[in-house]
């Protein structure tokens, strides 16, 4: 595309880095389909791995620590690189970083699929998380910079549906691929399936995604990158390995020191913003109430999900002794409920009831957790998949009411010129919460299981540990409900879309930044 064509495609949307949101420009819908496919691939990759964890543990003799690192290593690399990935997209172009990320993600998926031992698999998963950190922030950045406010509700509704669809397909696909044992590859096809999807998305992305970047010349804040990465490593590494190592003193000191590093990061970013206006983290975003409140909710929500999904898989496949396919099929009601509720929440419920929809979602999901807890206690090892359906549907409906409108609430008032930084922060705190949740599995789940169990003791021990973990998840949902009181009563985009429809973009943009 020539520079003249790029300018023409940018101007109708905004002069702050948009990529062409003119009503007649159908290219943006092709671009949306491509970036949503990439988001879908990332979501499927997370859920598909969870269902295959017991198979990896059995066939490759992976230790408990390695099992945690297959999931937490990805989340850690993802969290550590997301802010940097978002900022690099602002600086060098979101299309360029998206293509680099999806290409690297595809390559890392191949390395995961051909890993010869658990150590190589962990290393490849960390690389995969790093590549996802380049790819994923560009998804929301491209959406935010491409679509005007009055269309974003529909787009985020689609995004919520994609989240639900990924939740449906991941466990089922992982179960089928693991159960079929294609070509004697055991669990490996769960990663290799990313290869054709990644290649096609890369080729189409080159053609249909229009480049966009921040309007001002920005520089990469290398000191900020180092402080973010160091702080996350100091917090998450000892939390993940603490139980295995007997909770050594250096681990506690490291976790405490991480908060000092984060304090130094905030002080440095303030000076950097005042000096050259190009910090890694736009601290001004936290002056937007909806953004700050949404970030807090995203973090705590990530912790709940990190605990639940890994523990749930271990409970069904190791504790109850179910096959991957049976466990995957059991999760279908949950996934369908997430997808259905996510689609309804943004397009139907939030415009009418506002923040109450998200608060209802937290209460409904918490209620589903408590019902699941009661059933797990009542039926023990004899519980059947159909008996899990009710609590899973309730939990899924609650999660669906939260996941799509929460993203909208966080980003709706964020300035477009900081779209990459904002979306990077959203994904970072969610993944940081997810990694914290995975690390807490050592405490809330494995901490309840003895180190040496006979075969007869495994089932009851895992059932008891699962119930203990569910109490934690229920408590966290209560905290989320309280935090949601700080969210705006109505999403700004609905106000903006109605009241600001006649305003030119140049007049609407300052309102976004206020």
Short mmCIF file of N, CA and C in Angstrom, two decimals, residues 217-388:
data_model
loop_
_atom_site.label_atom_id
_atom_site.label_comp_id
_atom_site.label_asym_id
_atom_site.label_seq_id
_atom_site.Cartn_x
_atom_site.Cartn_y
_atom_site.Cartn_z
N UNK A 217 6.19 10.67 17.90
CA UNK A 217 7.38 9.83 17.86
C UNK A 217 7.69 9.33 19.26
N UNK A 218 7.68 8.03 19.46
CA UNK A 218 7.92 7.43 20.77
C UNK A 218 9.21 6.61 20.74
N UNK A 219 9.77 6.42 21.90
CA UNK A 219 10.96 5.58 22.03
C UNK A 219 10.67 4.45 23.01
N UNK A 220 11.33 3.32 22.79
CA UNK A 220 11.14 2.20 23.70
C UNK A 220 11.87 2.46 25.01
N UNK A 221 11.15 2.34 26.10
CA UNK A 221 11.69 2.59 27.43
C UNK A 221 12.37 1.31 27.94
N UNK A 222 13.65 1.17 27.67
CA UNK A 222 14.36 -0.06 28.02
C UNK A 222 14.48 -0.25 29.53
N UNK A 223 14.66 0.85 30.27
CA UNK A 223 14.74 0.73 31.73
C UNK A 223 13.39 0.27 32.28
N UNK A 224 12.31 0.81 31.75
CA UNK A 224 10.99 0.37 32.16
C UNK A 224 10.76 -1.10 31.86
N UNK A 225 11.19 -1.55 30.66
CA UNK A 225 11.09 -2.97 30.30
C UNK A 225 11.81 -3.84 31.32
N UNK A 226 13.04 -3.43 31.67
CA UNK A 226 13.85 -4.21 32.62
C UNK A 226 13.18 -4.27 33.99
N UNK A 227 12.63 -3.14 34.46
CA UNK A 227 12.00 -3.12 35.79
C UNK A 227 10.72 -3.95 35.82
N UNK A 228 9.92 -3.87 34.77
CA UNK A 228 8.69 -4.68 34.71
C UNK A 228 9.03 -6.16 34.74
N UNK A 229 9.98 -6.56 33.90
CA UNK A 229 10.36 -7.97 33.82
C UNK A 229 10.95 -8.46 35.13
N UNK A 230 11.85 -7.66 35.71
CA UNK A 230 12.47 -8.06 36.98
C UNK A 230 11.44 -8.19 38.09
N UNK A 231 10.53 -7.22 38.20
CA UNK A 231 9.52 -7.27 39.25
C UNK A 231 8.63 -8.49 39.14
N UNK A 232 8.18 -8.80 37.91
CA UNK A 232 7.32 -9.97 37.71
C UNK A 232 8.06 -11.27 38.01
N UNK A 233 9.30 -11.36 37.58
CA UNK A 233 10.08 -12.57 37.85
C UNK A 233 10.30 -12.76 39.35
N UNK A 234 10.63 -11.67 40.05
CA UNK A 234 10.87 -11.76 41.49
C UNK A 234 9.61 -12.18 42.25
N UNK A 235 8.45 -11.81 41.72
CA UNK A 235 7.20 -12.17 42.40
C UNK A 235 6.73 -13.57 42.05
N UNK A 236 6.78 -13.92 40.76
CA UNK A 236 6.13 -15.14 40.30
C UNK A 236 7.01 -16.37 40.37
N UNK A 237 8.32 -16.24 40.16
CA UNK A 237 9.18 -17.43 40.17
C UNK A 237 9.19 -18.12 41.54
N UNK A 238 9.44 -17.40 42.64
CA UNK A 238 9.41 -18.11 43.94
C UNK A 238 8.02 -18.58 44.33
N UNK A 239 6.98 -17.88 43.87
CA UNK A 239 5.63 -18.33 44.19
C UNK A 239 5.32 -19.66 43.51
N UNK A 240 5.81 -19.81 42.27
CA UNK A 240 5.56 -21.04 41.52
C UNK A 240 6.37 -22.21 42.05
N UNK A 241 7.62 -21.96 42.44
CA UNK A 241 8.49 -23.05 42.86
C UNK A 241 8.62 -23.19 44.37
N UNK A 242 7.95 -22.32 45.12
CA UNK A 242 8.14 -22.27 46.57
C UNK A 242 7.88 -23.58 47.28
N UNK A 243 6.72 -24.22 46.98
CA UNK A 243 6.38 -25.45 47.68
C UNK A 243 7.39 -26.55 47.40
N UNK A 244 7.79 -26.67 46.11
CA UNK A 244 8.74 -27.71 45.73
C UNK A 244 10.07 -27.55 46.47
N UNK A 245 10.49 -26.30 46.71
CA UNK A 245 11.78 -26.03 47.35
C UNK A 245 11.67 -25.87 48.86
N UNK A 246 10.47 -26.05 49.40
CA UNK A 246 10.30 -25.93 50.85
C UNK A 246 10.19 -24.50 51.33
N UNK A 247 9.70 -23.60 50.49
CA UNK A 247 9.53 -22.19 50.82
C UNK A 247 10.78 -21.60 51.48
N UNK A 248 11.89 -21.51 50.74
CA UNK A 248 13.14 -20.98 51.30
C UNK A 248 13.03 -19.48 51.60
N UNK A 249 13.95 -18.99 52.44
CA UNK A 249 13.94 -17.59 52.84
C UNK A 249 14.11 -16.66 51.64
N UNK A 250 14.99 -17.05 50.68
CA UNK A 250 15.24 -16.18 49.54
C UNK A 250 13.97 -15.96 48.72
N UNK A 251 13.07 -16.95 48.72
CA UNK A 251 11.83 -16.79 47.99
C UNK A 251 10.95 -15.71 48.59
N UNK A 252 10.84 -15.70 49.94
CA UNK A 252 10.05 -14.67 50.61
C UNK A 252 10.66 -13.29 50.41
N UNK A 253 11.99 -13.23 50.49
CA UNK A 253 12.67 -11.95 50.28
C UNK A 253 12.48 -11.45 48.85
N UNK A 254 12.51 -12.38 47.91
CA UNK A 254 12.32 -12.00 46.51
C UNK A 254 10.93 -11.44 46.27
N UNK A 255 9.90 -12.11 46.81
CA UNK A 255 8.54 -11.63 46.62
C UNK A 255 8.32 -10.28 47.29
N UNK A 256 8.90 -10.09 48.47
CA UNK A 256 8.79 -8.79 49.13
C UNK A 256 9.53 -7.72 48.34
N UNK A 257 10.71 -8.07 47.81
CA UNK A 257 11.50 -7.10 47.05
C UNK A 257 10.84 -6.70 45.75
N UNK A 258 9.95 -7.57 45.21
CA UNK A 258 9.27 -7.25 43.95
C UNK A 258 8.44 -5.98 44.08
N UNK A 259 7.84 -5.76 45.25
CA UNK A 259 7.02 -4.56 45.43
C UNK A 259 7.88 -3.30 45.45
N UNK A 260 9.13 -3.43 45.96
CA UNK A 260 10.07 -2.32 45.88
C UNK A 260 10.44 -2.00 44.44
N UNK A 261 10.60 -3.04 43.64
CA UNK A 261 10.91 -2.84 42.21
C UNK A 261 9.75 -2.14 41.51
N UNK A 262 8.51 -2.55 41.82
CA UNK A 262 7.35 -1.91 41.20
C UNK A 262 7.24 -0.44 41.63
N UNK A 263 7.58 -0.14 42.89
CA UNK A 263 7.57 1.25 43.35
C UNK A 263 8.62 2.07 42.59
N UNK A 264 9.80 1.47 42.40
CA UNK A 264 10.84 2.14 41.61
C UNK A 264 10.39 2.36 40.17
N UNK A 265 9.64 1.40 39.63
CA UNK A 265 9.13 1.51 38.27
C UNK A 265 8.19 2.72 38.15
N UNK A 266 7.28 2.85 39.11
CA UNK A 266 6.33 3.98 39.07
C UNK A 266 7.08 5.31 39.13
N UNK A 267 8.05 5.42 40.04
CA UNK A 267 8.81 6.66 40.17
C UNK A 267 9.58 6.97 38.89
N UNK A 268 10.18 5.96 38.30
CA UNK A 268 10.95 6.16 37.08
C UNK A 268 10.04 6.56 35.92
N UNK A 269 8.89 5.91 35.81
CA UNK A 269 7.98 6.22 34.71
C UNK A 269 7.44 7.64 34.80
N UNK A 270 7.24 8.13 36.02
CA UNK A 270 6.82 9.53 36.19
C UNK A 270 7.88 10.48 35.64
N UNK A 271 9.14 10.23 36.00
CA UNK A 271 10.24 11.08 35.51
C UNK A 271 10.38 10.97 34.01
N UNK A 272 10.21 9.74 33.49
CA UNK A 272 10.36 9.53 32.05
C UNK A 272 9.27 10.27 31.28
N UNK A 273 8.05 10.25 31.78
CA UNK A 273 6.96 10.95 31.11
C UNK A 273 7.19 12.45 31.11
N UNK A 274 7.71 12.98 32.23
CA UNK A 274 7.97 14.42 32.31
C UNK A 274 9.15 14.83 31.42
N UNK A 275 10.13 13.92 31.26
CA UNK A 275 11.35 14.25 30.51
C UNK A 275 11.14 14.22 29.00
N UNK A 276 10.57 13.11 28.48
CA UNK A 276 10.45 13.02 27.02
C UNK A 276 9.08 12.53 26.54
N UNK A 277 8.14 12.32 27.47
CA UNK A 277 6.79 11.93 27.06
C UNK A 277 6.69 10.57 26.42
N UNK A 278 7.66 9.67 26.71
CA UNK A 278 7.65 8.34 26.08
C UNK A 278 7.91 7.24 27.09
N UNK A 279 7.07 7.14 28.15
CA UNK A 279 7.26 6.07 29.13
C UNK A 279 6.71 4.75 28.61
N UNK A 280 7.15 3.66 29.22
CA UNK A 280 6.62 2.35 28.87
C UNK A 280 5.16 2.23 29.31
N UNK A 281 4.88 2.67 30.53
CA UNK A 281 3.52 2.62 31.09
C UNK A 281 2.99 4.04 31.18
N UNK A 282 1.88 4.29 30.53
CA UNK A 282 1.25 5.60 30.61
C UNK A 282 0.49 5.71 31.92
N UNK A 283 1.15 6.27 32.95
CA UNK A 283 0.52 6.37 34.26
C UNK A 283 -0.71 7.27 34.22
N UNK A 284 -0.79 8.16 33.22
CA UNK A 284 -1.96 9.02 33.09
C UNK A 284 -3.24 8.20 32.87
N UNK A 285 -3.07 6.98 32.34
CA UNK A 285 -4.25 6.13 32.14
C UNK A 285 -4.96 5.82 33.46
N UNK A 286 -4.20 5.77 34.55
CA UNK A 286 -4.80 5.41 35.83
C UNK A 286 -5.59 6.57 36.44
N UNK A 287 -5.50 7.75 35.81
CA UNK A 287 -6.37 8.84 36.24
C UNK A 287 -7.77 8.70 35.67
N UNK A 288 -7.91 7.80 34.68
CA UNK A 288 -9.23 7.47 34.15
C UNK A 288 -9.85 6.42 35.08
N UNK A 289 -10.90 6.80 35.79
CA UNK A 289 -11.46 5.94 36.83
C UNK A 289 -11.84 4.55 36.31
N UNK A 290 -12.49 4.52 35.14
CA UNK A 290 -12.93 3.24 34.61
C UNK A 290 -11.75 2.33 34.30
N UNK A 291 -10.65 2.92 33.84
CA UNK A 291 -9.47 2.13 33.52
C UNK A 291 -8.84 1.56 34.78
N UNK A 292 -8.65 2.40 35.80
CA UNK A 292 -8.02 1.95 37.04
C UNK A 292 -8.84 0.87 37.73
N UNK A 293 -10.16 1.08 37.81
CA UNK A 293 -11.03 0.09 38.45
C UNK A 293 -11.05 -1.21 37.66
N UNK A 294 -11.12 -1.09 36.34
CA UNK A 294 -11.14 -2.29 35.50
C UNK A 294 -9.87 -3.09 35.59
N UNK A 295 -8.73 -2.41 35.71
CA UNK A 295 -7.44 -3.09 35.86
C UNK A 295 -7.42 -3.92 37.15
N UNK A 296 -7.95 -3.35 38.23
CA UNK A 296 -8.00 -4.09 39.51
C UNK A 296 -8.87 -5.34 39.38
N UNK A 297 -10.03 -5.19 38.73
CA UNK A 297 -10.92 -6.33 38.54
C UNK A 297 -10.26 -7.39 37.67
N UNK A 298 -9.60 -6.96 36.57
CA UNK A 298 -8.94 -7.91 35.68
C UNK A 298 -7.89 -8.73 36.41
N UNK A 299 -7.12 -8.08 37.29
CA UNK A 299 -6.06 -8.79 38.02
C UNK A 299 -6.64 -9.88 38.91
N UNK A 300 -7.63 -9.52 39.70
CA UNK A 300 -8.21 -10.49 40.65
C UNK A 300 -8.95 -11.59 39.90
N UNK A 301 -9.62 -11.22 38.81
CA UNK A 301 -10.33 -12.21 38.00
C UNK A 301 -9.35 -13.22 37.41
N UNK A 302 -8.19 -12.74 36.98
CA UNK A 302 -7.15 -13.63 36.46
C UNK A 302 -6.68 -14.64 37.50
N UNK A 303 -6.59 -14.22 38.76
CA UNK A 303 -6.19 -15.14 39.83
C UNK A 303 -7.21 -16.27 39.96
N UNK A 304 -8.49 -15.91 39.95
CA UNK A 304 -9.54 -16.92 40.08
C UNK A 304 -9.48 -17.93 38.95
N UNK A 305 -9.32 -17.44 37.72
CA UNK A 305 -9.29 -18.34 36.57
C UNK A 305 -8.03 -19.21 36.58
N UNK A 306 -6.89 -18.63 36.98
CA UNK A 306 -5.65 -19.40 37.05
C UNK A 306 -5.76 -20.58 38.00
N UNK A 307 -6.40 -20.35 39.14
CA UNK A 307 -6.58 -21.43 40.11
C UNK A 307 -7.56 -22.48 39.57
N UNK A 308 -8.72 -22.02 39.11
CA UNK A 308 -9.81 -22.95 38.80
C UNK A 308 -9.47 -23.91 37.67
N UNK A 309 -9.01 -23.40 36.53
CA UNK A 309 -8.92 -24.25 35.36
C UNK A 309 -7.86 -25.34 35.49
N UNK A 310 -6.71 -25.05 36.08
CA UNK A 310 -5.71 -26.10 36.26
C UNK A 310 -6.18 -27.13 37.28
N UNK A 311 -6.71 -26.65 38.40
CA UNK A 311 -7.19 -27.56 39.45
C UNK A 311 -8.34 -28.43 38.94
N UNK A 312 -9.22 -27.85 38.17
CA UNK A 312 -10.38 -28.57 37.62
C UNK A 312 -9.92 -29.73 36.74
N UNK A 313 -8.94 -29.48 35.88
CA UNK A 313 -8.41 -30.53 35.01
C UNK A 313 -7.78 -31.66 35.81
N UNK A 314 -6.96 -31.31 36.79
CA UNK A 314 -6.31 -32.33 37.61
C UNK A 314 -7.33 -33.13 38.41
N UNK A 315 -8.36 -32.46 38.89
CA UNK A 315 -9.43 -33.12 39.64
C UNK A 315 -10.15 -34.17 38.80
N UNK A 316 -10.51 -33.81 37.58
CA UNK A 316 -11.27 -34.73 36.73
C UNK A 316 -10.41 -35.89 36.23
N UNK A 317 -9.21 -35.59 35.74
CA UNK A 317 -8.43 -36.63 35.07
C UNK A 317 -7.59 -37.48 36.02
N UNK A 318 -7.07 -36.88 37.08
CA UNK A 318 -6.25 -37.65 38.03
C UNK A 318 -7.08 -38.08 39.24
N UNK A 319 -7.84 -37.12 39.80
CA UNK A 319 -8.64 -37.45 40.98
C UNK A 319 -9.77 -38.41 40.68
N UNK A 320 -10.56 -38.12 39.62
CA UNK A 320 -11.69 -38.98 39.27
C UNK A 320 -11.31 -40.06 38.28
N UNK A 321 -10.13 -39.94 37.66
CA UNK A 321 -9.66 -40.95 36.72
C UNK A 321 -10.35 -40.93 35.38
N UNK A 322 -10.89 -39.78 34.98
CA UNK A 322 -11.58 -39.69 33.71
C UNK A 322 -10.60 -39.56 32.55
N UNK A 323 -11.05 -39.97 31.36
CA UNK A 323 -10.24 -39.80 30.15
C UNK A 323 -10.25 -38.33 29.73
N UNK A 324 -9.27 -37.90 28.91
CA UNK A 324 -9.30 -36.52 28.41
C UNK A 324 -10.59 -36.17 27.68
N UNK A 325 -11.13 -37.13 26.91
CA UNK A 325 -12.36 -36.86 26.15
C UNK A 325 -13.54 -36.65 27.09
N UNK A 326 -13.65 -37.49 28.10
CA UNK A 326 -14.76 -37.33 29.05
C UNK A 326 -14.64 -35.99 29.79
N UNK A 327 -13.42 -35.64 30.18
CA UNK A 327 -13.21 -34.36 30.86
C UNK A 327 -13.52 -33.20 29.93
N UNK A 328 -13.10 -33.31 28.66
CA UNK A 328 -13.36 -32.24 27.71
C UNK A 328 -14.84 -32.05 27.45
N UNK A 329 -15.57 -33.15 27.29
CA UNK A 329 -17.01 -33.07 27.05
C UNK A 329 -17.75 -32.51 28.26
N UNK A 330 -17.24 -32.78 29.44
CA UNK A 330 -17.87 -32.26 30.66
C UNK A 330 -17.85 -30.74 30.69
N UNK A 331 -16.82 -30.16 30.08
CA UNK A 331 -16.70 -28.70 30.07
C UNK A 331 -17.53 -27.99 29.03
N UNK A 332 -18.19 -28.73 28.15
CA UNK A 332 -18.96 -28.10 27.07
C UNK A 332 -20.08 -27.19 27.60
N UNK A 333 -20.90 -27.62 28.60
CA UNK A 333 -21.94 -26.71 29.10
C UNK A 333 -21.38 -25.39 29.62
N UNK A 334 -20.24 -25.46 30.29
CA UNK A 334 -19.60 -24.24 30.79
C UNK A 334 -19.23 -23.32 29.63
N UNK A 335 -18.58 -23.87 28.62
CA UNK A 335 -18.11 -23.07 27.50
C UNK A 335 -19.25 -22.46 26.71
N UNK A 336 -20.30 -23.24 26.47
CA UNK A 336 -21.46 -22.71 25.75
C UNK A 336 -22.13 -21.59 26.53
N UNK A 337 -22.18 -21.73 27.85
CA UNK A 337 -22.78 -20.68 28.68
C UNK A 337 -21.95 -19.41 28.63
N UNK A 338 -20.63 -19.54 28.65
CA UNK A 338 -19.75 -18.37 28.54
C UNK A 338 -20.01 -17.65 27.22
N UNK A 339 -20.00 -18.41 26.13
CA UNK A 339 -20.16 -17.81 24.81
C UNK A 339 -21.51 -17.11 24.66
N UNK A 340 -22.58 -17.76 25.11
CA UNK A 340 -23.92 -17.19 24.98
C UNK A 340 -24.06 -15.93 25.82
N UNK A 341 -23.63 -15.99 27.08
CA UNK A 341 -23.78 -14.85 27.98
C UNK A 341 -22.89 -13.68 27.54
N UNK A 342 -21.70 -13.98 27.02
CA UNK A 342 -20.80 -12.91 26.57
C UNK A 342 -21.41 -12.14 25.41
N UNK A 343 -22.03 -12.87 24.47
CA UNK A 343 -22.66 -12.20 23.34
C UNK A 343 -23.83 -11.34 23.75
N UNK A 344 -24.61 -11.82 24.72
CA UNK A 344 -25.79 -11.07 25.18
C UNK A 344 -25.41 -9.86 26.02
N UNK A 345 -24.36 -10.00 26.82
CA UNK A 345 -24.07 -8.98 27.82
C UNK A 345 -23.79 -7.62 27.20
N UNK A 346 -22.92 -7.57 26.18
CA UNK A 346 -22.54 -6.29 25.59
C UNK A 346 -23.66 -5.71 24.73
N UNK A 347 -24.29 -6.55 23.92
CA UNK A 347 -25.24 -6.03 22.95
C UNK A 347 -26.64 -5.82 23.53
N UNK A 348 -27.04 -6.61 24.51
CA UNK A 348 -28.41 -6.54 25.03
C UNK A 348 -28.50 -5.97 26.45
N UNK A 349 -27.65 -6.50 27.34
CA UNK A 349 -27.85 -6.23 28.76
C UNK A 349 -27.15 -4.97 29.25
N UNK A 350 -25.87 -4.80 28.89
CA UNK A 350 -25.12 -3.65 29.40
C UNK A 350 -25.72 -2.32 28.97
N UNK A 351 -26.16 -2.15 27.70
CA UNK A 351 -26.78 -0.87 27.35
C UNK A 351 -28.01 -0.54 28.19
N UNK A 352 -28.66 -1.56 28.72
CA UNK A 352 -29.89 -1.34 29.50
C UNK A 352 -29.63 -1.25 31.00
N UNK A 353 -28.71 -2.09 31.49
CA UNK A 353 -28.52 -2.16 32.95
C UNK A 353 -27.14 -1.70 33.42
N UNK A 354 -26.22 -1.47 32.49
CA UNK A 354 -24.92 -0.93 32.85
C UNK A 354 -24.10 -1.85 33.74
N UNK A 355 -23.47 -1.23 34.74
CA UNK A 355 -22.55 -1.93 35.64
C UNK A 355 -23.20 -3.10 36.38
N UNK A 356 -24.50 -3.04 36.59
CA UNK A 356 -25.19 -4.10 37.32
C UNK A 356 -25.01 -5.47 36.65
N UNK A 357 -24.80 -5.46 35.33
CA UNK A 357 -24.60 -6.73 34.61
C UNK A 357 -23.31 -7.40 35.07
N UNK A 358 -22.24 -6.62 35.20
CA UNK A 358 -20.97 -7.18 35.64
C UNK A 358 -21.05 -7.65 37.09
N UNK A 359 -21.70 -6.85 37.94
CA UNK A 359 -21.85 -7.26 39.33
C UNK A 359 -22.69 -8.52 39.45
N UNK A 360 -23.75 -8.61 38.65
CA UNK A 360 -24.56 -9.84 38.64
C UNK A 360 -23.72 -11.02 38.18
N UNK A 361 -22.85 -10.80 37.19
CA UNK A 361 -21.97 -11.87 36.71
C UNK A 361 -21.07 -12.41 37.81
N UNK A 362 -20.51 -11.51 38.63
CA UNK A 362 -19.64 -11.96 39.73
C UNK A 362 -20.42 -12.79 40.75
N UNK A 363 -21.64 -12.34 41.08
CA UNK A 363 -22.47 -13.08 42.05
C UNK A 363 -22.91 -14.42 41.48
N UNK A 364 -23.28 -14.44 40.20
CA UNK A 364 -23.74 -15.69 39.58
C UNK A 364 -22.60 -16.69 39.49
N UNK A 365 -21.41 -16.22 39.08
CA UNK A 365 -20.28 -17.14 38.99
C UNK A 365 -19.90 -17.68 40.37
N UNK A 366 -19.93 -16.81 41.39
CA UNK A 366 -19.65 -17.25 42.76
C UNK A 366 -20.67 -18.27 43.23
N UNK A 367 -21.94 -18.06 42.89
CA UNK A 367 -22.98 -19.02 43.26
C UNK A 367 -22.75 -20.36 42.59
N UNK A 368 -22.34 -20.34 41.32
CA UNK A 368 -22.04 -21.59 40.62
C UNK A 368 -20.89 -22.35 41.28
N UNK A 369 -19.88 -21.62 41.73
CA UNK A 369 -18.75 -22.25 42.42
C UNK A 369 -19.23 -22.93 43.70
N UNK A 370 -20.11 -22.28 44.45
CA UNK A 370 -20.60 -22.86 45.69
C UNK A 370 -21.46 -24.10 45.43
N UNK A 371 -22.26 -24.08 44.36
CA UNK A 371 -23.05 -25.26 44.01
C UNK A 371 -22.12 -26.41 43.64
N UNK A 372 -21.07 -26.10 42.87
CA UNK A 372 -20.09 -27.13 42.49
C UNK A 372 -19.43 -27.70 43.73
N UNK A 373 -19.09 -26.84 44.66
CA UNK A 373 -18.47 -27.27 45.91
C UNK A 373 -19.38 -28.24 46.67
N UNK A 374 -20.66 -27.91 46.74
CA UNK A 374 -21.62 -28.77 47.44
C UNK A 374 -21.72 -30.13 46.75
N UNK A 375 -21.80 -30.13 45.41
CA UNK A 375 -21.92 -31.40 44.69
C UNK A 375 -20.66 -32.24 44.82
N UNK A 376 -19.49 -31.60 44.73
CA UNK A 376 -18.24 -32.35 44.87
C UNK A 376 -18.14 -33.01 46.24
N UNK A 377 -18.65 -32.33 47.25
CA UNK A 377 -18.63 -32.89 48.60
C UNK A 377 -19.66 -34.02 48.74
N UNK A 378 -20.84 -33.83 48.16
CA UNK A 378 -21.92 -34.82 48.33
C UNK A 378 -21.62 -36.11 47.57
N UNK A 379 -21.19 -35.99 46.32
CA UNK A 379 -21.05 -37.17 45.47
C UNK A 379 -19.65 -37.76 45.47
N UNK A 380 -18.66 -37.01 45.90
CA UNK A 380 -17.30 -37.54 46.00
C UNK A 380 -16.79 -38.12 44.70
N UNK A 381 -16.19 -39.31 44.79
CA UNK A 381 -15.62 -39.97 43.62
C UNK A 381 -16.69 -40.49 42.66
N UNK A 382 -17.95 -40.55 43.11
CA UNK A 382 -19.01 -41.07 42.26
C UNK A 382 -19.73 -40.02 41.44
N UNK A 383 -19.25 -38.79 41.46
CA UNK A 383 -19.92 -37.73 40.72
C UNK A 383 -19.88 -38.00 39.22
N UNK A 384 -20.97 -37.67 38.53
CA UNK A 384 -21.08 -37.91 37.08
C UNK A 384 -21.03 -36.59 36.33
N UNK A 385 -20.66 -36.62 35.05
CA UNK A 385 -20.61 -35.37 34.27
C UNK A 385 -21.94 -34.61 34.26
N UNK A 386 -23.06 -35.32 34.15
CA UNK A 386 -24.34 -34.61 34.10
C UNK A 386 -24.65 -33.89 35.40
N UNK A 387 -24.10 -34.40 36.52
CA UNK A 387 -24.31 -33.73 37.80
C UNK A 387 -23.50 -32.43 37.89
N UNK A 388 -22.43 -32.33 37.11
CA UNK A 388 -21.64 -31.10 37.09
C UNK A 388 -22.25 -30.04 36.17
#
